[in-house]
PDB file of C-alpha atoms in Angstrom:
ATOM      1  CA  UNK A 282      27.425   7.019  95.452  1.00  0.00           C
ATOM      2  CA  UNK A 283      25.217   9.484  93.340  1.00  0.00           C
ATOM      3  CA  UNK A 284      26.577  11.182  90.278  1.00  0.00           C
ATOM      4  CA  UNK A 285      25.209  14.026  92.556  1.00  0.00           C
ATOM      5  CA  UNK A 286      27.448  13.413  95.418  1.00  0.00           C
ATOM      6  CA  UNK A 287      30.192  12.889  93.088  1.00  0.00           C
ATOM      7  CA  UNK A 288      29.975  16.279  91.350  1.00  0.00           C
ATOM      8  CA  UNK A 289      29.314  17.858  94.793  1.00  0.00           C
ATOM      9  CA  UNK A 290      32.884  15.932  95.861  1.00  0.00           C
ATOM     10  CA  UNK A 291      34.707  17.333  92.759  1.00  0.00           C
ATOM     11  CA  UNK A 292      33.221  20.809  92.955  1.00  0.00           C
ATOM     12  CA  UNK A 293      33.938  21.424  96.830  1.00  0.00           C
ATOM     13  CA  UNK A 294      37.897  20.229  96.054  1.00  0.00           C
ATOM     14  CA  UNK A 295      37.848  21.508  92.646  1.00  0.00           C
ATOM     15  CA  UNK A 296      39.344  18.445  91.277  1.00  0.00           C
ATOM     16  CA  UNK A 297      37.914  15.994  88.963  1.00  0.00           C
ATOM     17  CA  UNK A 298      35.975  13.117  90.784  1.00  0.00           C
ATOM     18  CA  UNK A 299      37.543  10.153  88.812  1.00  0.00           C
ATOM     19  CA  UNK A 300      41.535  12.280  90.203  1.00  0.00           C
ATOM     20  CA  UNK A 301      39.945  12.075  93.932  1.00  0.00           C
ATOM     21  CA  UNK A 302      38.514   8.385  93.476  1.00  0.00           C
ATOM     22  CA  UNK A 303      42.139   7.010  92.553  1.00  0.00           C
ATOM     23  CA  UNK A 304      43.526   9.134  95.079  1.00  0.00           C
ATOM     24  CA  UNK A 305      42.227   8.837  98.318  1.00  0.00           C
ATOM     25  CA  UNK A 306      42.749   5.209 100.088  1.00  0.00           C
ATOM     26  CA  UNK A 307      40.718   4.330 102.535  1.00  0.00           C
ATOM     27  CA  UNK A 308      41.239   1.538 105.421  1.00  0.00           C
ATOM     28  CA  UNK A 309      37.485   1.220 106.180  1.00  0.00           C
ATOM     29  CA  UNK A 310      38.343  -0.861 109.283  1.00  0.00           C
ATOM     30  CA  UNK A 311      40.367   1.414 110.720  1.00  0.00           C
ATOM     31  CA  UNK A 312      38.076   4.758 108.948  1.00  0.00           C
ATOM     32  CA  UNK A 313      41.759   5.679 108.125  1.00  0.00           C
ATOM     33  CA  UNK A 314      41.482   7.981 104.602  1.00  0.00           C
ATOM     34  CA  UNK A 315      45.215   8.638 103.170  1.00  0.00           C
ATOM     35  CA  UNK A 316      45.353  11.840 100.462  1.00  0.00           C
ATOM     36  CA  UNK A 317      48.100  10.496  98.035  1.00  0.00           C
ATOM     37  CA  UNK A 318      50.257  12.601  96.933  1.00  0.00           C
ATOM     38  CA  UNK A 319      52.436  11.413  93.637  1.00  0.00           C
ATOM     39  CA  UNK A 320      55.984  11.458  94.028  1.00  0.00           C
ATOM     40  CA  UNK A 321      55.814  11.727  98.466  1.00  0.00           C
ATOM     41  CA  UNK A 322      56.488   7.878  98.786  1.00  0.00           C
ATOM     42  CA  UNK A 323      53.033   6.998  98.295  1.00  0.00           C
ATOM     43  CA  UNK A 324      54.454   3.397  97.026  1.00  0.00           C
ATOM     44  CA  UNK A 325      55.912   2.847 100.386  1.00  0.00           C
ATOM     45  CA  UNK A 326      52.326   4.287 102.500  1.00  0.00           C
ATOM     46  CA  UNK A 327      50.453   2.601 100.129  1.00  0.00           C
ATOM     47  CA  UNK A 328      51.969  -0.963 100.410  1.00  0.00           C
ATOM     48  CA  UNK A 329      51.972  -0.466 104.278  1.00  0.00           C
ATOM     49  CA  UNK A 330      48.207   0.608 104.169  1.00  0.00           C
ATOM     50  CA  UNK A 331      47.281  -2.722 102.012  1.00  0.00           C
ATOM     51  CA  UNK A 332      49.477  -5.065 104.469  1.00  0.00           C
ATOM     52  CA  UNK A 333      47.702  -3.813 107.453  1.00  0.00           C
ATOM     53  CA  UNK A 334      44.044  -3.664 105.790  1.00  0.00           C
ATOM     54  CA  UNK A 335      44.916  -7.416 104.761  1.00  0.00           C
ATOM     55  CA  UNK A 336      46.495  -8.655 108.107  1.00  0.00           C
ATOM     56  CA  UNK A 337      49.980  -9.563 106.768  1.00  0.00           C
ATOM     57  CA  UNK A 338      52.403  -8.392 104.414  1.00  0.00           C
ATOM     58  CA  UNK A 339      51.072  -8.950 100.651  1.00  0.00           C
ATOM     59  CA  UNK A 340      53.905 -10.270  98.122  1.00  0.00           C
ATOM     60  CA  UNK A 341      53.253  -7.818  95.188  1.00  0.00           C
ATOM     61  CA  UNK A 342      55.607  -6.485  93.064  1.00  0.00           C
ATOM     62  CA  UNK A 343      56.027  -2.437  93.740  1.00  0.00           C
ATOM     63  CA  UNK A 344      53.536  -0.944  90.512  1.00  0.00           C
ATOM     64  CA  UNK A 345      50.568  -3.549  91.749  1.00  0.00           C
ATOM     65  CA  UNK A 346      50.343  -1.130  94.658  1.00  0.00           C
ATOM     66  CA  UNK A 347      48.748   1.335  92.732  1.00  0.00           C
ATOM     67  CA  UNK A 348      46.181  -1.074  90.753  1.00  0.00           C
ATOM     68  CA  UNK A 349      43.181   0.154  92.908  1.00  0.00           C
ATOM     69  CA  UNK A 350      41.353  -2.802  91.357  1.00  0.00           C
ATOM     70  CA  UNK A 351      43.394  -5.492  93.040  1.00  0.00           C
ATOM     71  CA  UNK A 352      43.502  -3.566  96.577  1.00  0.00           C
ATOM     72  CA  UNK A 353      42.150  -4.383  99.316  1.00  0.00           C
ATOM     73  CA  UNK A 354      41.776  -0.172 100.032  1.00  0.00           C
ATOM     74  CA  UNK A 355      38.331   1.202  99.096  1.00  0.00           C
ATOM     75  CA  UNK A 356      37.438   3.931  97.215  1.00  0.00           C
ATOM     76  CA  UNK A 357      35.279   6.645  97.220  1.00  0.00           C
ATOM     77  CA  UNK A 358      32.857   5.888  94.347  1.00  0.00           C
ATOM     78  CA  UNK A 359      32.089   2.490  96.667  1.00  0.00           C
ATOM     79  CA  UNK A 360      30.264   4.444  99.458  1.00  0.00           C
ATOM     80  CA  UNK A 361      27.201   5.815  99.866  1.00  0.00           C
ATOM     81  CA  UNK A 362      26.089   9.708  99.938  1.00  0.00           C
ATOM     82  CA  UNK A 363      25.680   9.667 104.056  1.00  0.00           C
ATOM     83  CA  UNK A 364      29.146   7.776 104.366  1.00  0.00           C
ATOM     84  CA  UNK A 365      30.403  10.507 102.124  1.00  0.00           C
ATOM     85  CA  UNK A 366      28.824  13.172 104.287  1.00  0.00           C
ATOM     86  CA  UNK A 367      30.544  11.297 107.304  1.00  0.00           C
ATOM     87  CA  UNK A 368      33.520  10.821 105.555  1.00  0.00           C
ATOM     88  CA  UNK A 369      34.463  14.368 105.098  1.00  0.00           C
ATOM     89  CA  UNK A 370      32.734  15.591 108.475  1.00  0.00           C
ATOM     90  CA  UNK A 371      34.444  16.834 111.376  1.00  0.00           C
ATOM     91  CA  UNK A 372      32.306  14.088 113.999  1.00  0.00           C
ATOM     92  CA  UNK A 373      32.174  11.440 110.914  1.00  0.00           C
ATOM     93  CA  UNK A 374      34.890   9.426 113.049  1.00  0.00           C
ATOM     94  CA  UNK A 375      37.558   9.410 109.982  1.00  0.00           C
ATOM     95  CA  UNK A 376      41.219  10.035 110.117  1.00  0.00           C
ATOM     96  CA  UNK A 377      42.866  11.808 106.935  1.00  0.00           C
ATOM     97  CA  UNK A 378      46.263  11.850 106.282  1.00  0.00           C
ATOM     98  CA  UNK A 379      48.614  12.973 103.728  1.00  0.00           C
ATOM     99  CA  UNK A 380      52.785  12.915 103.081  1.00  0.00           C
ATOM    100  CA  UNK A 381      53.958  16.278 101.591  1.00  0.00           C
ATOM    101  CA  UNK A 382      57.235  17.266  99.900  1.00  0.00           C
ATOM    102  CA  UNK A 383      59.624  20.145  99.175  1.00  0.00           C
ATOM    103  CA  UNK A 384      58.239  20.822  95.604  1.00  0.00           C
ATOM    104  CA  UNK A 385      61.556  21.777  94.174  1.00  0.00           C
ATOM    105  CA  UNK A 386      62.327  18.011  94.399  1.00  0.00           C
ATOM    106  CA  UNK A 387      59.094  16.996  93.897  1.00  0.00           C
ATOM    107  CA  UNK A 388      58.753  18.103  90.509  1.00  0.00           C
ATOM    108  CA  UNK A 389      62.400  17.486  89.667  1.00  0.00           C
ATOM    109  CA  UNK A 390      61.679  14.188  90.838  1.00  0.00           C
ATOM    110  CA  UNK A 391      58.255  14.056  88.384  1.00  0.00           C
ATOM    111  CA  UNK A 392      60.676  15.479  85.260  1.00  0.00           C
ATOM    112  CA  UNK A 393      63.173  13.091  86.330  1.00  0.00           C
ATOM    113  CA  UNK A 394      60.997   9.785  86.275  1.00  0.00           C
ATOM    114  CA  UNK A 395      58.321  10.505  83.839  1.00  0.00           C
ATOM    115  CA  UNK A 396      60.082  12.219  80.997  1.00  0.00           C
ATOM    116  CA  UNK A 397      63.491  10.770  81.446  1.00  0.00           C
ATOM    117  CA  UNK A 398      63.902   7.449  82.644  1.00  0.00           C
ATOM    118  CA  UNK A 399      60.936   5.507  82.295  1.00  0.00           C
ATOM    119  CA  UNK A 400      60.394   4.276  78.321  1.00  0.00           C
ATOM    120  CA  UNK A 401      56.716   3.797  78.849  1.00  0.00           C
ATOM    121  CA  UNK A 402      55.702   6.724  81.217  1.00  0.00           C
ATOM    122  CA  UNK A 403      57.590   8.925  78.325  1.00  0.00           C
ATOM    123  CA  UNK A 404      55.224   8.304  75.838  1.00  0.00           C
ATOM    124  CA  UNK A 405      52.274   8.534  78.170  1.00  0.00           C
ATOM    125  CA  UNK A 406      53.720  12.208  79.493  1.00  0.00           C
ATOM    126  CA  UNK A 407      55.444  14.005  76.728  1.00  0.00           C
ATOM    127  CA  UNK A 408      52.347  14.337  74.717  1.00  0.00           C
ATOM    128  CA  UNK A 409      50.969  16.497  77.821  1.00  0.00           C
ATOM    129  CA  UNK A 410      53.422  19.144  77.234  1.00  0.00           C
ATOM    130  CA  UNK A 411      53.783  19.307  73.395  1.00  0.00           C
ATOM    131  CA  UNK A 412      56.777  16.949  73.203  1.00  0.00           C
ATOM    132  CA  UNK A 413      57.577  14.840  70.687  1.00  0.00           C
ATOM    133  CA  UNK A 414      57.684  11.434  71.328  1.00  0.00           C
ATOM    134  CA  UNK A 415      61.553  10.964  71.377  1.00  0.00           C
ATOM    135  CA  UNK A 416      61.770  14.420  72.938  1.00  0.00           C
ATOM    136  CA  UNK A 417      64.347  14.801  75.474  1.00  0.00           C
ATOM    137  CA  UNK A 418      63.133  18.029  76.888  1.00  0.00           C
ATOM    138  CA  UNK A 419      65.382  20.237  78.889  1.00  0.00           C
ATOM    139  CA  UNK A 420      64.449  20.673  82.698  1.00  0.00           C
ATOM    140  CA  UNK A 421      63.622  24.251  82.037  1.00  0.00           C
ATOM    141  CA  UNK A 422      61.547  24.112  79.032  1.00  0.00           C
ATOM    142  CA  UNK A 423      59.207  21.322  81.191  1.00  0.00           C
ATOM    143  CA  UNK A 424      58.725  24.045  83.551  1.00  0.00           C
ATOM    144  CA  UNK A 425      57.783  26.776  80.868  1.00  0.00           C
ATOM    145  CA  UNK A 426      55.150  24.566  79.674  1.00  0.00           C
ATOM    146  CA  UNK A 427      54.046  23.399  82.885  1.00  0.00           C
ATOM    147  CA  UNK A 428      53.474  26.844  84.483  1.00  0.00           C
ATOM    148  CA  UNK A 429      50.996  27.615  81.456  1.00  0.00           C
ATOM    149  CA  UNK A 430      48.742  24.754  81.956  1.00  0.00           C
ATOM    150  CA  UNK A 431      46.037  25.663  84.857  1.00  0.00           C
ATOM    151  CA  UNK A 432      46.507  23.282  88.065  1.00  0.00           C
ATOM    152  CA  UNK A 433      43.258  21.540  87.978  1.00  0.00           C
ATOM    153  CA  UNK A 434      43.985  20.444  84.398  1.00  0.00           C
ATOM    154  CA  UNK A 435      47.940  18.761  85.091  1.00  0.00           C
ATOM    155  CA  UNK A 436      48.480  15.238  85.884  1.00  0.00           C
ATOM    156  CA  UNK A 437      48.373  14.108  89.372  1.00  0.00           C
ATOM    157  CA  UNK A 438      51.780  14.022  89.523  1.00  0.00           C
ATOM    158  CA  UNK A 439      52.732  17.669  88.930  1.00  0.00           C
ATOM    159  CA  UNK A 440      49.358  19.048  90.828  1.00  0.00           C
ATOM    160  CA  UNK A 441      50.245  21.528  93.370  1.00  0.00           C
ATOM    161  CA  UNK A 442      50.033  19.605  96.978  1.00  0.00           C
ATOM    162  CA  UNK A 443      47.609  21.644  98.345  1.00  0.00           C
ATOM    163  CA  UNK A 444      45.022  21.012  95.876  1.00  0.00           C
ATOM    164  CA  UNK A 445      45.488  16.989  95.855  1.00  0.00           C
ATOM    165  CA  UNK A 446      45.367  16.580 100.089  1.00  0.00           C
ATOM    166  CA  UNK A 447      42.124  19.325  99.661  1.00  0.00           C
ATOM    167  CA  UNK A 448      43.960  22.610 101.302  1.00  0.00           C
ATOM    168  CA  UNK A 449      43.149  24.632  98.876  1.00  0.00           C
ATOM    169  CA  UNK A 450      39.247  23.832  99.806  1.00  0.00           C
ATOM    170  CA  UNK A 451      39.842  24.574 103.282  1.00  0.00           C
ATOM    171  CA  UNK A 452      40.112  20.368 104.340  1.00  0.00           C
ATOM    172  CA  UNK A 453      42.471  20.092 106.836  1.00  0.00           C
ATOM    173  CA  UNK A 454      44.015  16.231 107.358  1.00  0.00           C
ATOM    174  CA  UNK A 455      44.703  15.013 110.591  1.00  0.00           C
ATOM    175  CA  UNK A 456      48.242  14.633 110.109  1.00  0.00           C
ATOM    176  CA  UNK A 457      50.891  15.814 107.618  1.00  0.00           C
ATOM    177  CA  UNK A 458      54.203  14.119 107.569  1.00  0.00           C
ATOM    178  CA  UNK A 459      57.224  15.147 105.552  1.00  0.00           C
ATOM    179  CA  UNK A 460      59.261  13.416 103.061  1.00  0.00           C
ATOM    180  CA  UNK A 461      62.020  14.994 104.251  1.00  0.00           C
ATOM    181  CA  UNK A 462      61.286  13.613 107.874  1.00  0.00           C
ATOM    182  CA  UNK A 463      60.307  10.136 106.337  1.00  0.00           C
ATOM    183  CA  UNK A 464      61.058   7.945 108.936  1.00  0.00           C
ATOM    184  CA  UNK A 465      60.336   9.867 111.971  1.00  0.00           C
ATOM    185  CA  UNK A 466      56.894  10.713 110.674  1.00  0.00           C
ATOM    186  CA  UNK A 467      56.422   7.610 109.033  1.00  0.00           C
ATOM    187  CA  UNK A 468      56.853   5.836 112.484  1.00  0.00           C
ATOM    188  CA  UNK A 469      55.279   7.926 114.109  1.00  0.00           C
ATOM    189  CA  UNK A 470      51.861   7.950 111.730  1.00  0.00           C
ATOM    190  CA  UNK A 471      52.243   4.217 112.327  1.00  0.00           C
ATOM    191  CA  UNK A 472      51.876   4.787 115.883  1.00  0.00           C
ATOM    192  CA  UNK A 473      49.240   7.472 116.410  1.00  0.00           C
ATOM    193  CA  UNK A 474      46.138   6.336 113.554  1.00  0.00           C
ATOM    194  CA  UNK A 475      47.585   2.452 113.407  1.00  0.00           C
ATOM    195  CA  UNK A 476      48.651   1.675 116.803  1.00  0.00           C
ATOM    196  CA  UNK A 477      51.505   0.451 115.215  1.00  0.00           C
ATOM    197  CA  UNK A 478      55.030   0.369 117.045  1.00  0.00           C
ATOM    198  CA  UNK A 479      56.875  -1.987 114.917  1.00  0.00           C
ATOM    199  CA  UNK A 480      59.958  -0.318 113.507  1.00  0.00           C
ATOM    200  CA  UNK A 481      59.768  -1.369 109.529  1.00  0.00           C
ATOM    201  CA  UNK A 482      59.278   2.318 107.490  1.00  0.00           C
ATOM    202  CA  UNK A 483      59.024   0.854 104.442  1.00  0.00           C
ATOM    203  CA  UNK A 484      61.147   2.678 102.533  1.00  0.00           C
ATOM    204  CA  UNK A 485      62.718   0.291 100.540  1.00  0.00           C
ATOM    205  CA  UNK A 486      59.924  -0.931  98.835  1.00  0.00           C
ATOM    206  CA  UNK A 487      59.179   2.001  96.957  1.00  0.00           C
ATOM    207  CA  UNK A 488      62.806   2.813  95.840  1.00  0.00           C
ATOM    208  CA  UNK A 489      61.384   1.655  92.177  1.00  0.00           C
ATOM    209  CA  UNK A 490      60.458   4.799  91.086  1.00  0.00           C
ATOM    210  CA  UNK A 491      63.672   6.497  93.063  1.00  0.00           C
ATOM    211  CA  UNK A 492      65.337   9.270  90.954  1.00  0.00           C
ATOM    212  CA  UNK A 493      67.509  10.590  93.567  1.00  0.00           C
ATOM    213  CA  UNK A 494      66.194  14.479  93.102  1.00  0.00           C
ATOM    214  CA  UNK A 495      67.187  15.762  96.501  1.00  0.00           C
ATOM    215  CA  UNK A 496      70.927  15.204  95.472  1.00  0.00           C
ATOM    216  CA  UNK A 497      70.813  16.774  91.976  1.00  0.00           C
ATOM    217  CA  UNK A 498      68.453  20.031  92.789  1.00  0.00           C
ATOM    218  CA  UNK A 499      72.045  21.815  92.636  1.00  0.00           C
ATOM    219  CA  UNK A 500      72.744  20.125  89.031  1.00  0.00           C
ATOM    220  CA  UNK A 501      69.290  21.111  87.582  1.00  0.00           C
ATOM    221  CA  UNK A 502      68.275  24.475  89.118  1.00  0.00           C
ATOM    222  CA  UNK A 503      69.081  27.898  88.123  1.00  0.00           C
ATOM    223  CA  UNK A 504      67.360  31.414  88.432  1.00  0.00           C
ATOM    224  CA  UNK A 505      64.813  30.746  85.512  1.00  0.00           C
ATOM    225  CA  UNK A 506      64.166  27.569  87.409  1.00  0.00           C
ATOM    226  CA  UNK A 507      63.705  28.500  91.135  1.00  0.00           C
ATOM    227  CA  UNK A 508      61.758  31.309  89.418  1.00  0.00           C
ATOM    228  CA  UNK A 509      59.319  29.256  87.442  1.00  0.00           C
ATOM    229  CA  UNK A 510      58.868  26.485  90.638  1.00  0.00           C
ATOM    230  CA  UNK A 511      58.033  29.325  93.141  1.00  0.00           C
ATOM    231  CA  UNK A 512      55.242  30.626  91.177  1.00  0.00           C
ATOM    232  CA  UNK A 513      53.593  27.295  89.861  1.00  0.00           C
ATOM    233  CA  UNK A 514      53.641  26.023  93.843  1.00  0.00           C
ATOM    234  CA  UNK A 515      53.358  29.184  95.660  1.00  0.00           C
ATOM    235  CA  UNK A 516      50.454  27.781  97.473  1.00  0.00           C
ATOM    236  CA  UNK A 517      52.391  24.291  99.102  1.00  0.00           C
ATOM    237  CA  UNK A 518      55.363  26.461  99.880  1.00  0.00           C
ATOM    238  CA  UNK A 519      52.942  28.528 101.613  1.00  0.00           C
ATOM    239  CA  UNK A 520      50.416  25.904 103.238  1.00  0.00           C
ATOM    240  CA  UNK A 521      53.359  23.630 104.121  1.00  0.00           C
ATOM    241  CA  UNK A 522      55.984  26.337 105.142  1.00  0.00           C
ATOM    242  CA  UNK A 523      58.816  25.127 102.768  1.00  0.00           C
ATOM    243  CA  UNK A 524      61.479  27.548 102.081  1.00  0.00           C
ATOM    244  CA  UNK A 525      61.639  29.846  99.181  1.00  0.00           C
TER     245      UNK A 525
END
């Protein structure tokens, strides 16, 4: 691909080409493209994706999943401009996909693993947000800070959904399951792009990076909160209907 294409890519999603070249996993065999989506079980889609692009399940431990190097999944940046074109074209013959997620737990579920629990991703987020290093910032005050940083300029993982599946450009994906629905759409995305009827949903895999948000939205969220979430995703609870 061009450095022309590329910029064309990143301008038309407004999102930096080296965010979209990580994030969008492509089955070439199958022209299946999947829009990850941080903290939407993309451990568990990915993992699935590689097994069925390799012909039988892969032992890897959980974090190789997401070493684009080692996977068998392409990426964008090893295509040329007219697959591009055909790529992203109505005719081209691709499927997209994409997993979405109330963003309430979403981004409690970011908070949770990246500036609480996990020693390494700690030091690699808190700096992000003006934390100290041994900062152990308050739910709230992440939110403050987040909801003054502009969306194209946050890490992947607290990017509104809409602008990492490309909604916010007008792309529309083939099919949109929900984390909340995980099985039943998980199965049933197996089925329609993979022909796939075999029961395994592969949740377990990707229970690594589990923080267990849904149950503690109660424990973490008050009116500042709720506040501050609605207006930094108004768009995904908008796009994908999620309540206020």
């Amino acid at each position: 691909m061009t450095p022309e294409k590329q910029h064309e890519l990143a301008d038309r999603f407004d999102l930096a080409f080296g965010k979209m070249n990580y994030l969008l996993n492509i089955d070439e065999a199958r022209r299946i493209v999947y829009h990850e989506t941080p903290k939407v079980a993309c451990t568990s889609i990915k993992k699935y994706m590689i097994d069925q692009a390799s012909g039988a399940p892969v032992e890897m431990e959980p974090r190789k999943v997401h070493d684009r190097s080692a996977s068998p999944l392409r990426m964008l940046d090893s295509y040329s401009d007219a697959e591009i074109d055909a790529m992203f074209s109505p005719d081209g013959g691709y499927r997209h996909f994409c997993f979405v997620r109330d963003p309430y737990s979403r981004v409690l579920s970011a908070y949770l693993d990246k500036l609480m629990t996990n020693e390494w991703e700690r030091k690699r987020h808190l700096p992000m947000f003006g934390f100290k290093p041994d900062a152990r910032p308050q739910f709230v005050e992440f939110l403050r800070r987040l909801s003054r940083r502009p969306d194209r300029e946050r890490d992947i993982h607290y990017m509104t959904q809409a602008r990492l599946t490309g909604r916010l450009a007008g792309f529309e994906t083939s099919y949109i399951g929900h984390f909340e629905n995980f099985k039943h759409d998980f199965l049933k995305l197996k089925l329609e792009l993979f022909g796939d009827s075999e029961g395994e949903d592969y949740q377990q895999f990707g229970k690594h990076h589990s923080s267990g948000a849904d149950d503690k939205t109660a424990e973490y969220y008050g009116e500042e909160e709720r506040a501050l979430v609605r207006d930094i995703y108004a768009v995904d609870f908008a796009v994908y209907g999620y309540a206020l």
